[in-house]
Short mmCIF file of C-alpha atoms and ligand atoms in Angstrom, two decimals:
data_model
loop_
_atom_site.label_atom_id
_atom_site.label_comp_id
_atom_site.label_asym_id
_atom_site.label_seq_id
_atom_site.Cartn_x
_atom_site.Cartn_y
_atom_site.Cartn_z
CA MET A 489 -4.18 -7.70 -19.56
CA ASP A 490 -4.12 -7.11 -16.38
CA ASN A 491 -0.73 -5.36 -13.97
CA PHE A 492 0.23 -5.69 -10.84
CA THR A 493 3.86 -4.29 -11.15
CA TYR A 494 5.00 -1.34 -8.93
CA GLU A 495 5.08 0.63 -11.55
CA TYR A 496 1.39 0.08 -12.18
CA TYR A 497 0.98 0.51 -8.92
CA GLU A 498 2.23 3.81 -8.08
CA THR A 499 -0.39 4.98 -12.00
CA ILE A 500 -3.03 3.94 -9.99
CA PHE A 501 -1.97 6.22 -7.49
CA LYS A 502 -0.88 9.28 -9.75
CA GLU A 503 -4.25 8.55 -11.89
CA ALA A 504 -5.82 9.39 -8.99
CA LEU A 505 -4.54 12.38 -7.78
CA ALA A 506 -4.80 13.39 -11.75
CA HIS A 507 -8.48 13.02 -11.26
CA GLU A 508 -8.70 15.24 -8.24
CA TYR A 509 -8.98 12.56 -5.45
CA GLN A 510 -8.14 13.13 -1.58
CA ILE A 511 -6.23 10.13 -0.76
CA ILE A 512 -7.21 9.58 3.33
CA THR A 513 -6.60 7.08 6.28
CA LEU A 514 -9.65 5.03 7.21
CA LYS A 515 -9.06 7.07 11.11
CA GLU A 516 -9.37 9.97 8.38
CA PHE A 517 -12.96 8.96 6.78
CA PHE A 518 -14.57 7.46 9.98
CA LEU A 519 -13.93 11.09 11.62
CA ASP A 520 -15.08 12.51 8.46
CA GLU A 521 -11.78 14.71 8.21
CA TYR A 522 -12.24 15.11 4.60
CA ASP A 523 -13.80 17.40 2.31
CA LYS A 524 -17.40 15.82 0.87
CA ASP A 525 -17.60 18.00 -1.29
CA LYS A 526 -14.68 16.49 -3.21
CA LYS A 527 -13.81 13.01 -4.48
CA VAL A 528 -12.38 10.55 -1.97
CA LEU A 529 -9.92 7.47 -2.16
CA VAL A 530 -9.83 5.85 0.93
CA ASN A 531 -6.34 4.06 0.66
CA ARG A 532 -6.69 0.48 2.74
CA ILE A 533 -3.62 -2.13 2.45
CA ASP A 534 -3.47 -5.60 4.45
CA VAL A 535 -0.49 -7.25 4.84
CA ASP A 536 -1.33 -11.06 4.37
CA PHE A 537 2.30 -12.08 3.48
CA LYS A 538 5.63 -10.63 2.60
CA ILE A 539 5.46 -7.17 4.46
CA ALA A 540 9.16 -6.32 3.01
CA ARG A 541 7.21 -5.60 0.12
CA LEU A 542 5.79 -2.41 1.88
CA ARG A 543 9.40 -0.90 1.52
CA ARG A 544 7.88 -0.23 -2.30
CA PHE A 545 4.60 0.99 -0.97
CA TYR A 546 6.54 3.41 1.16
CA GLN A 547 8.24 5.23 -1.51
CA ILE A 548 5.79 5.31 -4.03
CA PHE A 549 3.73 7.38 -1.40
CA LYS A 550 6.66 9.04 -0.08
CA LYS A 551 6.76 9.81 -3.53
CA LEU A 552 3.59 11.15 -4.32
CA GLY A 553 3.10 12.32 -1.06
CA ILE A 554 -0.03 10.88 0.01
CA ARG A 555 -0.94 8.20 2.99
CA ALA A 556 -2.62 4.30 3.48
CA SER A 557 -4.07 2.47 6.57
CA ILE A 558 -2.02 -0.71 7.01
CA TYR A 559 -3.20 -3.80 8.25
CA VAL A 560 -0.41 -5.95 9.85
CA ARG A 561 -0.53 -9.29 11.49
CA LEU A 562 -0.19 -10.72 14.89
CA HIS A 563 -0.05 -14.23 13.61
CA ALA A 564 1.24 -13.95 10.41
CA PRO A 565 2.63 -17.92 9.74
CA ASP A 566 5.47 -15.98 7.33
CA TYR A 567 6.53 -12.89 8.58
CA ASN A 568 7.37 -11.51 12.45
CA LEU A 569 5.71 -8.11 12.76
CA LEU A 570 8.67 -7.68 15.33
CA ALA A 571 11.58 -8.38 13.47
CA ILE A 572 13.73 -5.37 13.97
CA GLY A 573 13.68 -4.46 10.26
CA ASN A 574 9.77 -4.89 10.09
CA ILE A 575 9.75 -2.63 12.92
CA LYS A 576 11.77 0.06 10.75
CA ILE A 577 9.40 -0.09 8.11
CA MET A 578 6.67 0.32 10.34
CA GLN A 579 8.02 3.31 11.32
CA ASP A 580 9.00 4.89 8.06
CA LEU A 581 5.42 5.01 6.64
CA ILE A 582 4.18 6.47 9.64
CA SER A 583 6.41 9.05 9.40
CA ILE A 584 4.88 10.32 6.40
CA GLY A 585 1.23 10.14 7.84
CA CYS A 586 0.40 6.79 7.40
CA GLU A 587 -2.12 4.77 9.59
CA VAL A 588 -0.99 1.53 11.23
CA ALA A 589 -2.95 -0.77 12.73
CA LEU A 590 -4.00 -4.61 13.49
CA HIS A 591 -5.03 -7.26 10.21
CA THR A 592 -6.96 -9.72 13.17
CA GLU A 593 -7.43 -12.63 13.64
CA LEU A 594 -9.78 -13.45 16.87
CA GLU A 595 -11.71 -16.24 15.63
CA ASP A 596 -8.98 -18.37 14.29
CA VAL A 597 -6.82 -18.29 17.23
CA GLU A 598 -9.48 -18.58 19.50
CA HIS A 599 -10.92 -21.61 17.85
CA TYR A 600 -7.28 -23.19 17.57
CA CYS A 601 -5.65 -22.10 20.62
CA GLN A 602 -8.66 -21.49 22.53
CA LEU A 603 -7.62 -18.33 23.78
CA GLU A 604 -10.43 -15.72 24.92
CA LYS A 605 -10.25 -12.99 22.35
CA GLN A 606 -11.54 -10.36 24.15
CA ASN A 607 -8.97 -10.25 26.32
CA LEU A 608 -6.61 -11.00 23.53
CA LEU A 609 -7.74 -8.23 21.08
CA LYS A 610 -7.10 -5.77 24.54
CA ARG A 611 -3.69 -6.94 25.02
CA GLU A 612 -3.06 -7.52 21.17
CA ILE A 613 -4.01 -3.25 20.87
CA ALA A 614 -1.45 -2.20 24.26
CA PHE A 615 1.59 -4.14 22.57
CA PHE A 616 0.80 -3.16 19.00
CA GLU A 617 0.73 0.56 20.72
CA THR A 618 3.40 -0.03 22.77
CA ILE A 619 5.86 -0.99 20.11
CA PHE A 620 4.77 1.58 17.49
CA GLU A 621 4.54 4.52 19.61
CA THR A 622 0.57 5.29 18.37
CA LYS A 623 -2.61 5.50 19.12
CA LEU A 624 -4.56 2.16 17.53
CA TYR A 625 -7.54 3.59 15.76
CA GLY A 626 -9.14 0.74 14.09
CA THR A 627 -8.67 -3.13 12.92
CA ALA A 628 -9.65 -5.13 9.41
CA SER A 629 -10.44 -8.35 10.08
CA HIS A 630 -8.51 -11.20 8.64
CA GLY A 631 -9.93 -13.51 6.04
CA ASP A 632 -7.69 -16.67 5.66
CA MET A 633 -8.97 -20.56 4.40
CA THR A 634 -9.80 -21.09 7.74
CA PRO A 635 -13.23 -22.94 8.80
CA ASN A 636 -13.66 -19.70 11.05
CA ASN A 637 -14.38 -16.25 9.98
CA ASN A 638 -12.47 -13.44 11.60
CA LEU A 639 -15.12 -10.70 11.10
CA ASP A 640 -17.92 -12.53 13.04
CA PHE A 641 -16.21 -11.69 16.49
CA TRP A 642 -17.43 -8.41 15.75
CA LYS A 643 -21.36 -9.51 15.50
CA THR A 644 -21.00 -9.63 19.18
CA ASN A 645 -18.58 -6.62 20.25
CA LYS A 646 -17.91 -3.14 19.94
CA ALA A 647 -15.03 -1.21 18.21
CA SER A 648 -15.14 1.11 21.31
CA ASP A 649 -15.71 -1.18 23.77
CA PHE A 650 -11.90 -1.48 22.80
CA GLY A 651 -11.57 1.76 22.88
CA LEU A 652 -11.48 1.40 18.82
CA LEU A 653 -12.87 4.01 15.98
CA TYR A 654 -14.08 1.47 13.96
CA GLU A 655 -13.63 -1.92 12.93
CA ALA A 656 -12.99 -1.48 8.58
CA TYR A 657 -15.84 -3.32 7.43
CA ASP A 658 -18.32 -1.18 9.13
CA ASP A 659 -21.26 -0.07 7.42
CA LYS A 660 -20.19 3.95 7.10
CA LEU A 661 -18.17 3.01 5.18
CA TRP A 662 -18.50 -0.79 3.32
CA LYS A 663 -22.08 0.16 2.95
CA ASN A 664 -21.38 3.77 1.20
CA CYS A 665 -18.32 3.32 -1.24
CA ARG A 666 -16.88 1.46 -4.19
CA TYR A 667 -14.50 -1.18 -3.22
CA VAL A 668 -12.25 -2.23 -5.32
CA SER A 669 -9.76 -5.45 -4.25
CA ASP A 670 -6.47 -7.00 -5.36
CA SER A 671 -7.79 -10.15 -2.90
CA GLU A 672 -7.85 -12.53 -5.85
CA TRP A 673 -4.48 -11.81 -6.87
CA THR A 674 -4.08 -11.68 -10.17
CA ARG A 675 -7.66 -10.08 -11.10
CA TRP A 676 -9.77 -7.12 -9.14
CA LYS A 677 -13.30 -7.39 -7.75
CA ALA A 678 -15.71 -4.90 -7.01
CA TYR A 679 -18.04 -4.08 -4.72
CA GLU A 680 -20.71 -1.42 -4.97
CA ASN A 681 -22.42 -0.32 -1.56
CA GLY A 682 -21.54 -3.57 -0.18
CA GLU A 683 -22.90 -5.73 -3.42
CA LEU A 684 -20.76 -7.69 -5.77
CA LEU A 685 -20.42 -6.07 -8.92
CA LYS A 686 -20.67 -9.56 -11.01
CA ASP A 687 -18.11 -9.84 -12.87
CA ASP A 688 -16.62 -6.23 -12.81
CA ARG A 689 -12.85 -6.80 -13.76
CA ARG A 690 -11.73 -2.97 -13.88
CA THR A 691 -8.51 -1.71 -12.42
CA PRO A 692 -9.32 1.11 -9.44
CA ILE A 693 -8.48 3.68 -12.69
CA GLY A 694 -11.51 1.81 -15.01
CA HIS A 695 -13.73 2.97 -11.19
CA MET A 696 -12.07 6.55 -11.50
CA GLN A 697 -12.85 7.12 -14.82
CA GLU A 698 -16.23 6.70 -14.51
CA GLY A 699 -16.33 9.21 -11.33
CA CYS A 700 -16.36 7.55 -8.47
CA ARG A 701 -17.10 9.56 -5.48
CA VAL A 702 -16.23 7.59 -2.89
CA LEU A 703 -13.37 4.76 -4.31
CA HIS A 704 -12.93 2.08 -1.70
CA THR A 705 -9.32 0.56 -2.71
CA LEU A 706 -8.10 -2.91 -0.88
CA THR A 707 -4.73 -3.89 -1.85
CA HIS A 708 -1.75 -6.48 -0.69
CA PRO A 709 1.82 -6.37 -0.75
CA GLU A 710 2.10 -10.07 -2.01
CA SER A 711 0.01 -9.41 -5.40
CA TRP A 712 2.35 -6.47 -6.32
CA TYR A 713 6.37 -7.06 -7.88
CA ASP A 714 9.04 -5.74 -10.43
CA GLY A 715 8.67 -8.93 -13.02
CA TYR A 716 7.77 -12.02 -11.24
CA ILE A 717 4.92 -12.80 -8.33
CA TYR A 718 8.14 -14.92 -6.80
CA GLU A 719 10.64 -12.72 -7.16
ZN1 ZN B 1853 -5.58 -10.44 5.34
#
């Protein structure tokens, strides 16, 4: 049975360490700041909902001495990134070496609110860097049940034009990894170098056991809990 408890979440990363994976951020991946002769796990987290659950991820990462790239929304309907408690969560994550960055919704906000998206992104980056006192290296596009695909922004824009190193779906990573995601909430899905692995519902540990060299995990706090998803 699929297991989305915090206990199992910790087990995934313990197993990665036991299988001698380097656990790195996307920034480190795009800067080639890791040993390419060893296996690597690129650890991405998108915070769509339930930002408070990041506290549990923080405790696990601190205990294991590992880090992640964490993408947060400025336009989330159910959390306020600027709530003082949430700023502290982000500071705690930064303090253990996590990369924090923007989970962007540029197409959605332009289509619905008619805001000019290039200018908006520039201002969002400056704002984010001010609040969190950290440089922003990249963004990850948020996918939602809207008619727009937020990734479309990057068809006509370059990360470097915004002082960024990467967009999380850039080919350098997306076309060169095994991507394993919990984005269907109750089951895993996987892509190999950008192609869907049909009906592959293995957990990240299953992919580690196969000896996958570049494992890219995407997890969401809202998918994980102690005993019940809406606890
Ligand atoms: Zn998202």
